[in-house]
Amino acid sequence: MIVLDINTIYTVELCSGELRQWKYLGQDSRRLVWWMDLETRQEFNESSLMYAWSVKERVASHKQ
């Protein structure tokens, strides 16, 4: 199991097999877990996703 660190970028695999880079933004006061897709710069919470995905690995070095 990967322990996620706030403001860290992870490679995520979508159910289609596509790999994306998402920044983990952490939980809000309602305990919703938030991410930012680095390609689109769009922020979203996990409960809004309508497809399966999994965190593959932490990106070693990145620009924020």
PDB file of N, CA and C in Angstrom, residues 2-14 20-28 31-49 51 53-59:
ATOM      1  N   ILE A   2       0.551   2.199  -0.836  1.00  0.00           N
ATOM      2  CA  ILE A   2       1.296   3.448  -0.920  1.00  0.00           C
ATOM      3  C   ILE A   2       0.693   4.451   0.064  1.00  0.00           C
ATOM      4  N   VAL A   3       1.545   5.054   0.890  1.00  0.00           N
ATOM      5  CA  VAL A   3       1.101   6.136   1.766  1.00  0.00           C
ATOM      6  C   VAL A   3       1.223   7.424   0.962  1.00  0.00           C
ATOM      7  N   LEU A   4       0.111   8.138   0.810  1.00  0.00           N
ATOM      8  CA  LEU A   4       0.092   9.336  -0.021  1.00  0.00           C
ATOM      9  C   LEU A   4       0.500  10.563   0.776  1.00  0.00           C
ATOM     10  N   ASP A   5       1.348  11.397   0.178  1.00  0.00           N
ATOM     11  CA  ASP A   5       1.804  12.640   0.791  1.00  0.00           C
ATOM     12  C   ASP A   5       1.148  13.815   0.080  1.00  0.00           C
ATOM     13  N   ILE A   6       0.654  14.762   0.860  1.00  0.00           N
ATOM     14  CA  ILE A   6      -0.003  15.948   0.313  1.00  0.00           C
ATOM     15  C   ILE A   6       0.959  16.728  -0.575  1.00  0.00           C
ATOM     16  N   ASN A   7       0.430  17.264  -1.684  1.00  0.00           N
ATOM     17  CA  ASN A   7       1.171  18.051  -2.678  1.00  0.00           C
ATOM     18  C   ASN A   7       2.270  17.259  -3.378  1.00  0.00           C
ATOM     19  N   THR A   8       2.083  15.965  -3.455  1.00  0.00           N
ATOM     20  CA  THR A   8       3.021  15.089  -4.144  1.00  0.00           C
ATOM     21  C   THR A   8       2.338  14.536  -5.388  1.00  0.00           C
ATOM     22  N   ILE A   9       3.117  14.349  -6.438  1.00  0.00           N
ATOM     23  CA  ILE A   9       2.582  13.862  -7.711  1.00  0.00           C
ATOM     24  C   ILE A   9       2.768  12.352  -7.806  1.00  0.00           C
ATOM     25  N   TYR A  10       1.698  11.698  -8.275  1.00  0.00           N
ATOM     26  CA  TYR A  10       1.688  10.248  -8.434  1.00  0.00           C
ATOM     27  C   TYR A  10       1.275   9.887  -9.856  1.00  0.00           C
ATOM     28  N   THR A  11       1.839   8.787 -10.343  1.00  0.00           N
ATOM     29  CA  THR A  11       1.376   8.215 -11.602  1.00  0.00           C
ATOM     30  C   THR A  11       0.169   7.353 -11.274  1.00  0.00           C
ATOM     31  N   VAL A  12      -0.922   7.598 -11.998  1.00  0.00           N
ATOM     32  CA  VAL A  12      -2.185   6.903 -11.781  1.00  0.00           C
ATOM     33  C   VAL A  12      -2.556   6.181 -13.073  1.00  0.00           C
ATOM     34  N   GLU A  13      -3.011   4.942 -12.945  1.00  0.00           N
ATOM     35  CA  GLU A  13      -3.464   4.189 -14.111  1.00  0.00           C
ATOM     36  C   GLU A  13      -4.988   4.151 -14.112  1.00  0.00           C
ATOM     37  N   LEU A  14      -5.581   4.623 -15.203  1.00  0.00           N
ATOM     38  CA  LEU A  14      -7.026   4.577 -15.361  1.00  0.00           C
ATOM     39  C   LEU A  14      -7.437   3.184 -15.833  1.00  0.00           C
ATOM     40  N   ARG A  20      -1.723   8.684 -16.090  1.00  0.00           N
ATOM     41  CA  ARG A  20      -1.835  10.133 -15.878  1.00  0.00           C
ATOM     42  C   ARG A  20      -1.000  10.493 -14.665  1.00  0.00           C
ATOM     43  N   GLN A  21      -0.676  11.778 -14.565  1.00  0.00           N
ATOM     44  CA  GLN A  21      -0.002  12.273 -13.374  1.00  0.00           C
ATOM     45  C   GLN A  21      -0.956  13.191 -12.632  1.00  0.00           C
ATOM     46  N   TRP A  22      -1.235  12.810 -11.382  1.00  0.00           N
ATOM     47  CA  TRP A  22      -2.124  13.568 -10.523  1.00  0.00           C
ATOM     48  C   TRP A  22      -1.376  14.016  -9.278  1.00  0.00           C
ATOM     49  N   LYS A  23      -1.671  15.224  -8.828  1.00  0.00           N
ATOM     50  CA  LYS A  23      -1.122  15.713  -7.558  1.00  0.00           C
ATOM     51  C   LYS A  23      -2.148  15.455  -6.461  1.00  0.00           C
ATOM     52  N   TYR A  24      -1.693  14.810  -5.383  1.00  0.00           N
ATOM     53  CA  TYR A  24      -2.558  14.517  -4.244  1.00  0.00           C
ATOM     54  C   TYR A  24      -2.675  15.772  -3.386  1.00  0.00           C
ATOM     55  N   LEU A  25      -3.907  16.259  -3.201  1.00  0.00           N
ATOM     56  CA  LEU A  25      -4.141  17.493  -2.444  1.00  0.00           C
ATOM     57  C   LEU A  25      -4.623  17.240  -1.026  1.00  0.00           C
ATOM     58  N   GLY A  26      -4.964  16.006  -0.708  1.00  0.00           N
ATOM     59  CA  GLY A  26      -5.378  15.652   0.647  1.00  0.00           C
ATOM     60  C   GLY A  26      -6.884  15.726   0.857  1.00  0.00           C
ATOM     61  N   GLN A  27      -7.285  15.618   2.130  1.00  0.00           N
ATOM     62  CA  GLN A  27      -8.700  15.620   2.504  1.00  0.00           C
ATOM     63  C   GLN A  27      -9.147  17.006   2.936  1.00  0.00           C
ATOM     64  N   ASP A  28     -10.415  17.294   2.667  1.00  0.00           N
ATOM     65  CA  ASP A  28     -10.991  18.542   3.166  1.00  0.00           C
ATOM     66  C   ASP A  28     -11.718  18.257   4.487  1.00  0.00           C
ATOM     67  N   ARG A  31     -13.872  15.253   4.718  1.00  0.00           N
ATOM     68  CA  ARG A  31     -13.140  14.012   4.463  1.00  0.00           C
ATOM     69  C   ARG A  31     -13.198  13.556   3.013  1.00  0.00           C
ATOM     70  N   LEU A  32     -13.508  14.488   2.102  1.00  0.00           N
ATOM     71  CA  LEU A  32     -13.407  14.187   0.675  1.00  0.00           C
ATOM     72  C   LEU A  32     -11.938  14.294   0.276  1.00  0.00           C
ATOM     73  N   VAL A  33     -11.469  13.370  -0.536  1.00  0.00           N
ATOM     74  CA  VAL A  33     -10.070  13.336  -0.956  1.00  0.00           C
ATOM     75  C   VAL A  33      -9.943  14.023  -2.313  1.00  0.00           C
ATOM     76  N   TRP A  34      -9.045  14.999  -2.392  1.00  0.00           N
ATOM     77  CA  TRP A  34      -8.898  15.833  -3.586  1.00  0.00           C
ATOM     78  C   TRP A  34      -7.587  15.576  -4.314  1.00  0.00           C
ATOM     79  N   TRP A  35      -7.656  15.706  -5.645  1.00  0.00           N
ATOM     80  CA  TRP A  35      -6.524  15.543  -6.555  1.00  0.00           C
ATOM     81  C   TRP A  35      -6.545  16.659  -7.588  1.00  0.00           C
ATOM     82  N   MET A  36      -5.413  16.879  -8.251  1.00  0.00           N
ATOM     83  CA  MET A  36      -5.346  17.760  -9.413  1.00  0.00           C
ATOM     84  C   MET A  36      -4.697  16.985 -10.552  1.00  0.00           C
ATOM     85  N   ASP A  37      -5.368  16.955 -11.706  1.00  0.00           N
ATOM     86  CA  ASP A  37      -4.810  16.354 -12.912  1.00  0.00           C
ATOM     87  C   ASP A  37      -3.814  17.357 -13.480  1.00  0.00           C
ATOM     88  N   LEU A  38      -2.551  16.973 -13.601  1.00  0.00           N
ATOM     89  CA  LEU A  38      -1.527  17.926 -14.039  1.00  0.00           C
ATOM     90  C   LEU A  38      -1.670  18.329 -15.499  1.00  0.00           C
ATOM     91  N   GLU A  39      -2.269  17.466 -16.309  1.00  0.00           N
ATOM     92  CA  GLU A  39      -2.442  17.807 -17.730  1.00  0.00           C
ATOM     93  C   GLU A  39      -3.504  18.894 -17.909  1.00  0.00           C
ATOM     94  N   THR A  40      -4.626  18.739 -17.211  1.00  0.00           N
ATOM     95  CA  THR A  40      -5.742  19.675 -17.378  1.00  0.00           C
ATOM     96  C   THR A  40      -5.752  20.778 -16.314  1.00  0.00           C
ATOM     97  N   ARG A  41      -4.983  20.583 -15.239  1.00  0.00           N
ATOM     98  CA  ARG A  41      -4.941  21.492 -14.080  1.00  0.00           C
ATOM     99  C   ARG A  41      -6.292  21.530 -13.359  1.00  0.00           C
ATOM    100  N   GLN A  42      -7.155  20.557 -13.600  1.00  0.00           N
ATOM    101  CA  GLN A  42      -8.466  20.491 -12.975  1.00  0.00           C
ATOM    102  C   GLN A  42      -8.381  19.756 -11.641  1.00  0.00           C
ATOM    103  N   GLU A  43      -9.015  20.338 -10.613  1.00  0.00           N
ATOM    104  CA  GLU A  43      -9.091  19.697  -9.307  1.00  0.00           C
ATOM    105  C   GLU A  43     -10.403  18.937  -9.209  1.00  0.00           C
ATOM    106  N   PHE A  44     -10.373  17.791  -8.533  1.00  0.00           N
ATOM    107  CA  PHE A  44     -11.559  16.961  -8.384  1.00  0.00           C
ATOM    108  C   PHE A  44     -11.427  16.114  -7.135  1.00  0.00           C
ATOM    109  N   ASN A  45     -12.557  15.613  -6.637  1.00  0.00           N
ATOM    110  CA  ASN A  45     -12.479  14.700  -5.497  1.00  0.00           C
ATOM    111  C   ASN A  45     -12.776  13.283  -5.963  1.00  0.00           C
ATOM    112  N   GLU A  46     -12.282  12.329  -5.186  1.00  0.00           N
ATOM    113  CA  GLU A  46     -12.382  10.924  -5.577  1.00  0.00           C
ATOM    114  C   GLU A  46     -13.824  10.484  -5.783  1.00  0.00           C
ATOM    115  N   SER A  47     -14.757  11.012  -5.011  1.00  0.00           N
ATOM    116  CA  SER A  47     -16.148  10.568  -5.127  1.00  0.00           C
ATOM    117  C   SER A  47     -16.803  11.038  -6.422  1.00  0.00           C
ATOM    118  N   SER A  48     -16.191  11.993  -7.119  1.00  0.00           N
ATOM    119  CA  SER A  48     -16.761  12.488  -8.375  1.00  0.00           C
ATOM    120  C   SER A  48     -16.327  11.661  -9.586  1.00  0.00           C
ATOM    121  N   LEU A  49     -15.372  10.756  -9.404  1.00  0.00           N
ATOM    122  CA  LEU A  49     -14.869   9.959 -10.532  1.00  0.00           C
ATOM    123  C   LEU A  49     -15.836   8.828 -10.862  1.00  0.00           C
ATOM    124  N   TYR A  51     -15.029   6.249 -12.977  1.00  0.00           N
ATOM    125  CA  TYR A  51     -14.298   5.129 -13.544  1.00  0.00           C
ATOM    126  C   TYR A  51     -13.266   4.628 -12.538  1.00  0.00           C
ATOM    127  N   TRP A  53      -9.569   3.469 -11.158  1.00  0.00           N
ATOM    128  CA  TRP A  53      -8.200   3.918 -11.311  1.00  0.00           C
ATOM    129  C   TRP A  53      -7.398   3.407 -10.123  1.00  0.00           C
ATOM    130  N   SER A  54      -6.074   3.435 -10.255  1.00  0.00           N
ATOM    131  CA  SER A  54      -5.208   3.033  -9.147  1.00  0.00           C
ATOM    132  C   SER A  54      -3.904   3.820  -9.194  1.00  0.00           C
ATOM    133  N   VAL A  55      -3.382   4.084  -8.004  1.00  0.00           N
ATOM    134  CA  VAL A  55      -2.092   4.768  -7.887  1.00  0.00           C
ATOM    135  C   VAL A  55      -1.008   3.737  -8.152  1.00  0.00           C
ATOM    136  N   LYS A  56      -0.098   4.063  -9.072  1.00  0.00           N
ATOM    137  CA  LYS A  56       0.985   3.146  -9.427  1.00  0.00           C
ATOM    138  C   LYS A  56       2.275   3.456  -8.680  1.00  0.00           C
ATOM    139  N   GLU A  57       2.662   4.741  -8.679  1.00  0.00           N
ATOM    140  CA  GLU A  57       3.915   5.100  -8.025  1.00  0.00           C
ATOM    141  C   GLU A  57       4.003   6.598  -7.819  1.00  0.00           C
ATOM    142  N   ARG A  58       4.872   6.972  -6.907  1.00  0.00           N
ATOM    143  CA  ARG A  58       5.183   8.367  -6.671  1.00  0.00           C
ATOM    144  C   ARG A  58       6.153   8.825  -7.750  1.00  0.00           C
ATOM    145  N   VAL A  59       5.945  10.024  -8.279  1.00  0.00           N
ATOM    146  CA  VAL A  59       6.866  10.575  -9.275  1.00  0.00           C
ATOM    147  C   VAL A  59       8.088  11.089  -8.522  1.00  0.00           C
TER     148      VAL A  59
END
